[in-house]
mmCIF file of C-alpha atoms in Angstrom:
data_model
loop_
_atom_site.group_PDB
_atom_site.id
_atom_site.type_symbol
_atom_site.label_atom_id
_atom_site.label_comp_id
_atom_site.label_asym_id
_atom_site.label_seq_id
_atom_site.Cartn_x
_atom_site.Cartn_y
_atom_site.Cartn_z
ATOM 1 C CA MET A 1458 133.249 61.551 136.529
ATOM 2 C CA THR A 1459 136.498 63.443 137.062
ATOM 3 C CA ARG A 1460 137.324 66.791 135.481
ATOM 4 C CA ASP A 1461 140.522 67.332 133.643
ATOM 5 C CA PRO A 1462 142.099 70.496 135.175
ATOM 6 C CA ARG A 1463 143.957 71.183 131.940
ATOM 7 C CA TRP A 1464 140.644 71.506 130.121
ATOM 8 C CA GLU A 1465 139.565 74.364 132.424
ATOM 9 C CA GLU A 1466 142.940 76.047 132.089
ATOM 10 C CA GLN A 1467 142.693 75.808 128.291
ATOM 11 C CA LEU A 1468 139.163 77.186 128.375
ATOM 12 C CA PHE A 1469 140.197 80.141 130.574
ATOM 13 C CA ALA A 1470 143.242 80.758 128.363
ATOM 14 C CA LEU A 1471 140.952 80.757 125.320
ATOM 15 C CA PHE A 1472 138.608 83.256 127.020
ATOM 16 C CA ASP A 1473 141.601 85.455 128.003
ATOM 17 C CA ASP A 1474 142.893 85.347 124.444
ATOM 18 C CA LEU A 1475 139.469 86.260 123.016
ATOM 19 C CA GLU A 1476 139.139 89.099 125.516
ATOM 20 C CA GLN A 1477 142.580 90.462 124.584
ATOM 21 C CA GLN A 1478 141.696 90.270 120.894
ATOM 22 C CA ALA A 1479 138.436 92.123 121.534
ATOM 23 C CA GLU A 1480 140.271 94.831 123.533
ATOM 24 C CA ALA A 1481 142.868 95.217 120.762
ATOM 25 C CA ALA A 1482 140.145 95.498 118.111
ATOM 26 C CA PHE A 1483 138.284 98.076 120.219
ATOM 27 C CA ALA A 1484 141.493 100.079 120.808
ATOM 28 C CA ALA A 1485 142.307 100.051 117.075
ATOM 29 C CA GLU A 1486 138.773 101.157 116.215
ATOM 30 C CA ARG A 1487 138.871 103.859 118.896
ATOM 31 C CA GLU A 1488 142.270 105.070 117.651
ATOM 32 C CA GLY A 1489 140.821 105.410 114.146
ATOM 33 C CA GLU A 1490 137.826 107.346 115.484
ATOM 34 C CA VAL A 1491 140.065 109.685 117.499
ATOM 35 C CA ALA A 1492 142.271 110.316 114.451
ATOM 36 C CA GLU A 1493 139.203 111.053 112.321
ATOM 37 C CA GLN A 1494 137.820 113.421 114.961
ATOM 38 C CA ALA A 1495 141.186 115.205 115.135
ATOM 39 C CA ARG A 1496 141.228 115.623 111.325
ATOM 40 C CA SER A 1497 137.653 116.836 111.380
ATOM 41 C CA ALA A 1498 138.324 119.308 114.201
ATOM 42 C CA TYR A 1499 141.462 120.646 112.487
ATOM 43 C CA ALA A 1500 139.426 121.273 109.354
ATOM 44 C CA GLU A 1501 137.636 123.977 111.377
ATOM 45 C CA VAL A 1502 140.870 125.833 112.353
ATOM 46 C CA ALA A 1503 141.217 129.176 110.560
ATOM 47 C CA LEU A 1504 144.462 130.887 109.586
ATOM 48 C CA ALA A 1505 143.720 133.659 112.086
ATOM 49 C CA ALA A 1506 143.572 131.096 114.919
ATOM 50 C CA ARG A 1507 147.034 129.809 113.979
ATOM 51 C CA LEU A 1508 148.347 133.379 113.703
ATOM 52 C CA MET A 1509 146.863 134.268 117.100
ATOM 53 C CA ALA A 1510 149.096 131.615 118.671
ATOM 54 C CA ALA A 1511 152.143 133.447 117.249
ATOM 55 C CA VAL A 1512 151.434 136.963 118.591
ATOM 56 C CA GLY A 1513 154.744 138.388 119.810
ATOM 57 C CA ALA A 1514 156.804 136.000 117.683
ATOM 58 C CA PRO A 1515 158.707 136.523 114.438
ATOM 59 C CA VAL A 1516 156.868 135.317 111.323
ATOM 60 C CA SER A 1517 157.219 135.558 107.576
ATOM 61 C CA LEU A 1518 154.207 136.385 105.403
ATOM 62 C CA THR A 1519 153.946 136.304 101.641
ATOM 63 C CA VAL A 1520 151.252 138.820 100.732
ATOM 64 C CA GLU A 1521 149.527 139.095 97.370
ATOM 65 C CA GLY A 1522 150.612 142.263 95.562
ATOM 66 C CA VAL A 1523 153.295 142.968 98.188
ATOM 67 C CA GLY A 1524 155.637 139.994 98.396
ATOM 68 C CA ALA A 1525 157.513 138.718 101.437
ATOM 69 C CA LEU A 1526 157.238 140.505 104.766
ATOM 70 C CA GLU A 1527 159.209 139.430 107.821
ATOM 71 C CA GLY A 1528 158.615 140.835 111.252
ATOM 72 C CA THR A 1529 157.062 140.374 114.648
ATOM 73 C CA LEU A 1530 153.361 139.627 114.749
ATOM 74 C CA GLN A 1531 151.858 142.291 117.030
ATOM 75 C CA ARG A 1532 148.124 141.693 116.743
ATOM 76 C CA VAL A 1533 145.597 139.484 114.999
ATOM 77 C CA ALA A 1534 141.999 140.550 114.555
ATOM 78 C CA ALA A 1535 138.952 139.884 112.411
ATOM 79 C CA GLY A 1536 140.347 139.714 108.876
ATOM 80 C CA TRP A 1537 143.667 141.482 109.490
ATOM 81 C CA CYS A 1538 146.901 141.401 111.431
ATOM 82 C CA LEU A 1539 149.507 143.930 112.518
ATOM 83 C CA LEU A 1540 153.094 143.028 111.666
ATOM 84 C CA ASP A 1541 156.061 145.046 112.936
ATOM 85 C CA VAL A 1542 158.504 145.147 110.015
ATOM 86 C CA ALA A 1543 161.728 146.984 110.907
ATOM 87 C CA GLY A 1544 159.905 149.268 113.342
ATOM 88 C CA GLN A 1545 156.963 150.011 111.038
ATOM 89 C CA GLY A 1546 153.491 148.701 111.737
ATOM 90 C CA TRP A 1547 152.034 146.962 108.691
ATOM 91 C CA ILE A 1548 148.297 146.320 108.629
ATOM 92 C CA VAL A 1549 147.890 143.200 106.498
ATOM 93 C CA ARG A 1550 144.530 141.859 105.305
ATOM 94 C CA LEU A 1551 144.356 138.137 105.975
ATOM 95 C CA PRO A 1552 142.620 137.347 102.649
ATOM 96 C CA ALA A 1553 145.744 138.723 100.897
ATOM 97 C CA VAL A 1554 148.088 136.422 102.846
ATOM 98 C CA GLN A 1555 149.284 133.596 100.627
ATOM 99 C CA VAL A 1556 151.994 131.851 102.682
ATOM 100 C CA VAL A 1557 152.969 131.971 106.357
ATOM 101 C CA ARG A 1558 156.200 130.661 107.860
ATOM 102 C CA GLY A 1559 157.322 130.446 111.461
ATOM 103 C CA LEU A 1560 154.037 129.628 113.197
ATOM 104 C CA PRO A 1561 153.849 127.319 116.194
ATOM 105 C CA ALA A 1562 151.888 124.088 115.759
ATOM 106 C CA ARG A 1563 149.093 125.225 118.036
ATOM 107 C CA SER A 1564 146.168 127.582 117.505
ATOM 108 C CA VAL A 1565 143.974 129.770 119.702
ATOM 109 C CA ALA A 1566 140.220 129.270 119.486
ATOM 110 C CA GLU A 1567 138.326 132.428 118.600
ATOM 111 C CA ALA A 1568 136.383 132.202 121.867
ATOM 112 C CA ALA A 1569 139.699 132.741 123.707
ATOM 113 C CA TRP A 1570 140.683 135.854 121.728
ATOM 114 C CA PRO A 1571 140.741 139.232 123.469
ATOM 115 C CA VAL A 1572 137.784 141.516 122.812
ATOM 116 C CA THR A 1573 139.987 143.839 120.724
ATOM 117 C CA ALA A 1574 140.635 140.976 118.294
ATOM 118 C CA ARG A 1575 137.028 141.202 117.185
ATOM 119 C CA LEU A 1576 137.618 144.649 115.690
ATOM 120 C CA GLY A 1577 137.485 144.655 111.921
ATOM 121 C CA LEU A 1578 139.791 146.234 109.377
ATOM 122 C CA GLY A 1579 137.694 149.412 109.409
ATOM 123 C CA SER A 1580 138.626 150.028 113.054
ATOM 124 C CA ALA A 1581 142.346 149.759 112.297
ATOM 125 C CA LEU A 1582 142.046 152.077 109.295
ATOM 126 C CA ARG A 1583 140.058 154.615 111.321
ATOM 127 C CA ARG A 1584 142.979 154.836 113.760
ATOM 128 C CA VAL A 1585 145.350 155.483 110.848
ATOM 129 C CA ALA A 1586 142.953 158.121 109.473
ATOM 130 C CA GLU A 1587 142.679 159.843 112.873
ATOM 131 C CA ALA A 1588 146.483 160.108 113.083
ATOM 132 C CA ARG A 1589 146.478 161.992 109.729
ATOM 133 C CA ASP A 1590 149.941 160.594 108.997
ATOM 134 C CA PRO A 1591 150.822 159.722 105.408
ATOM 135 C CA CYS A 1592 150.721 156.047 104.574
ATOM 136 C CA ARG A 1593 151.129 153.688 101.670
ATOM 137 C CA LEU A 1594 148.229 151.559 100.524
ATOM 138 C CA LEU A 1595 149.346 148.404 98.728
ATOM 139 C CA LEU A 1596 146.691 146.724 96.646
ATOM 140 C CA ARG A 1597 146.462 143.032 95.845
ATOM 141 C CA ASP A 1598 147.160 143.757 92.168
ATOM 142 C CA GLY A 1599 150.450 145.515 93.016
ATOM 143 C CA THR A 1600 149.133 149.094 92.731
ATOM 144 C CA THR A 1601 150.305 151.478 95.459
ATOM 145 C CA TYR A 1602 148.930 154.787 96.665
ATOM 146 C CA ASP A 1603 150.763 157.202 98.949
ATOM 147 C CA ALA A 1604 147.992 159.035 100.734
ATOM 148 C CA ARG A 1605 146.395 160.239 103.920
ATOM 149 C CA LEU A 1606 143.341 158.277 104.874
ATOM 150 C CA GLY A 1607 140.016 160.037 105.182
ATOM 151 C CA ARG A 1608 136.687 158.572 106.074
ATOM 152 C CA VAL A 1609 136.336 154.832 106.413
ATOM 153 C CA GLY A 1610 133.148 153.198 105.198
ATOM 154 C CA ALA A 1611 131.793 149.713 105.805
ATOM 155 C CA ASP A 1612 133.893 148.164 103.047
ATOM 156 C CA PHE A 1613 136.083 150.959 101.647
ATOM 157 C CA VAL A 1614 138.443 153.748 102.682
ATOM 158 C CA GLU A 1615 138.915 157.223 101.204
ATOM 159 C CA ALA A 1616 142.544 157.828 100.225
ATOM 160 C CA HIS A 1617 143.520 161.471 99.766
ATOM 161 C CA LEU A 1618 146.423 161.491 97.337
ATOM 162 C CA GLY A 1619 149.151 164.122 97.338
ATOM 163 C CA GLU A 1620 149.538 166.493 94.438
ATOM 164 C CA THR A 1621 147.124 166.104 91.545
ATOM 165 C CA PRO A 1622 148.041 167.343 88.060
ATOM 166 C CA PRO A 1623 146.126 170.441 86.856
ATOM 167 C CA GLY A 1624 142.906 169.619 85.054
ATOM 168 C CA THR A 1625 142.391 166.292 86.811
ATOM 169 C CA ARG A 1626 139.522 165.493 89.088
ATOM 170 C CA THR A 1627 140.258 166.170 92.697
ATOM 171 C CA GLY A 1628 138.942 164.373 95.691
ATOM 172 C CA PRO A 1629 139.686 161.083 97.340
ATOM 173 C CA VAL A 1630 140.240 157.737 95.705
ATOM 174 C CA LEU A 1631 137.950 155.106 97.179
ATOM 175 C CA VAL A 1632 139.725 151.830 97.847
ATOM 176 C CA ALA A 1633 137.609 148.739 98.470
ATOM 177 C CA PHE A 1634 138.752 146.583 101.387
ATOM 178 C CA THR A 1635 138.685 143.566 99.064
ATOM 179 C CA ALA A 1636 141.347 145.202 96.852
ATOM 180 C CA LEU A 1637 143.592 146.116 99.780
ATOM 181 C CA ALA A 1638 146.569 143.924 100.699
ATOM 182 C CA ALA A 1639 148.413 146.044 103.272
ATOM 183 C CA VAL A 1640 148.858 149.549 104.705
ATOM 184 C CA HIS A 1641 151.996 150.938 106.304
ATOM 185 C CA PRO A 1642 153.210 154.370 107.418
ATOM 186 C CA LEU A 1643 155.542 156.439 105.244
#
């Protein structure tokens, strides 16, 4: 019995075709898995991680109770950032940030942040209080206080207001961190 060489060629061609189809199906499935993993991983990226990638760059922030701020992002830390706006350092609480423009597409994982980035808002406000310079506190509801900062608690700051009318209670106003949008020097 003689073998037809074309039959073997056709069989090998069929096997090659099936193998190519299997590789294409695997690649398509793998591409879908990679895309899903990328979406899932990006769902874990926080605003602060995106901001951290922009330190030293110009950005635009829209802040609740304040409005638009444009400047150079100087520092990002746990729950706040420092924005240089026309030579003034603005401490901005991240929960009050509504819109950000001008960020690069990348982010910086929290594990790669400098140790100082782990300092909370209280640390930044303590530095302002130690300087004893007057500042403006801008609240998320639009209220402003011109004051000197006093003691800083776990979740509030004492704001010593300027002149108080006769017959009014004296002493500091306590401002909860959750109400605060931004602080800047006067």
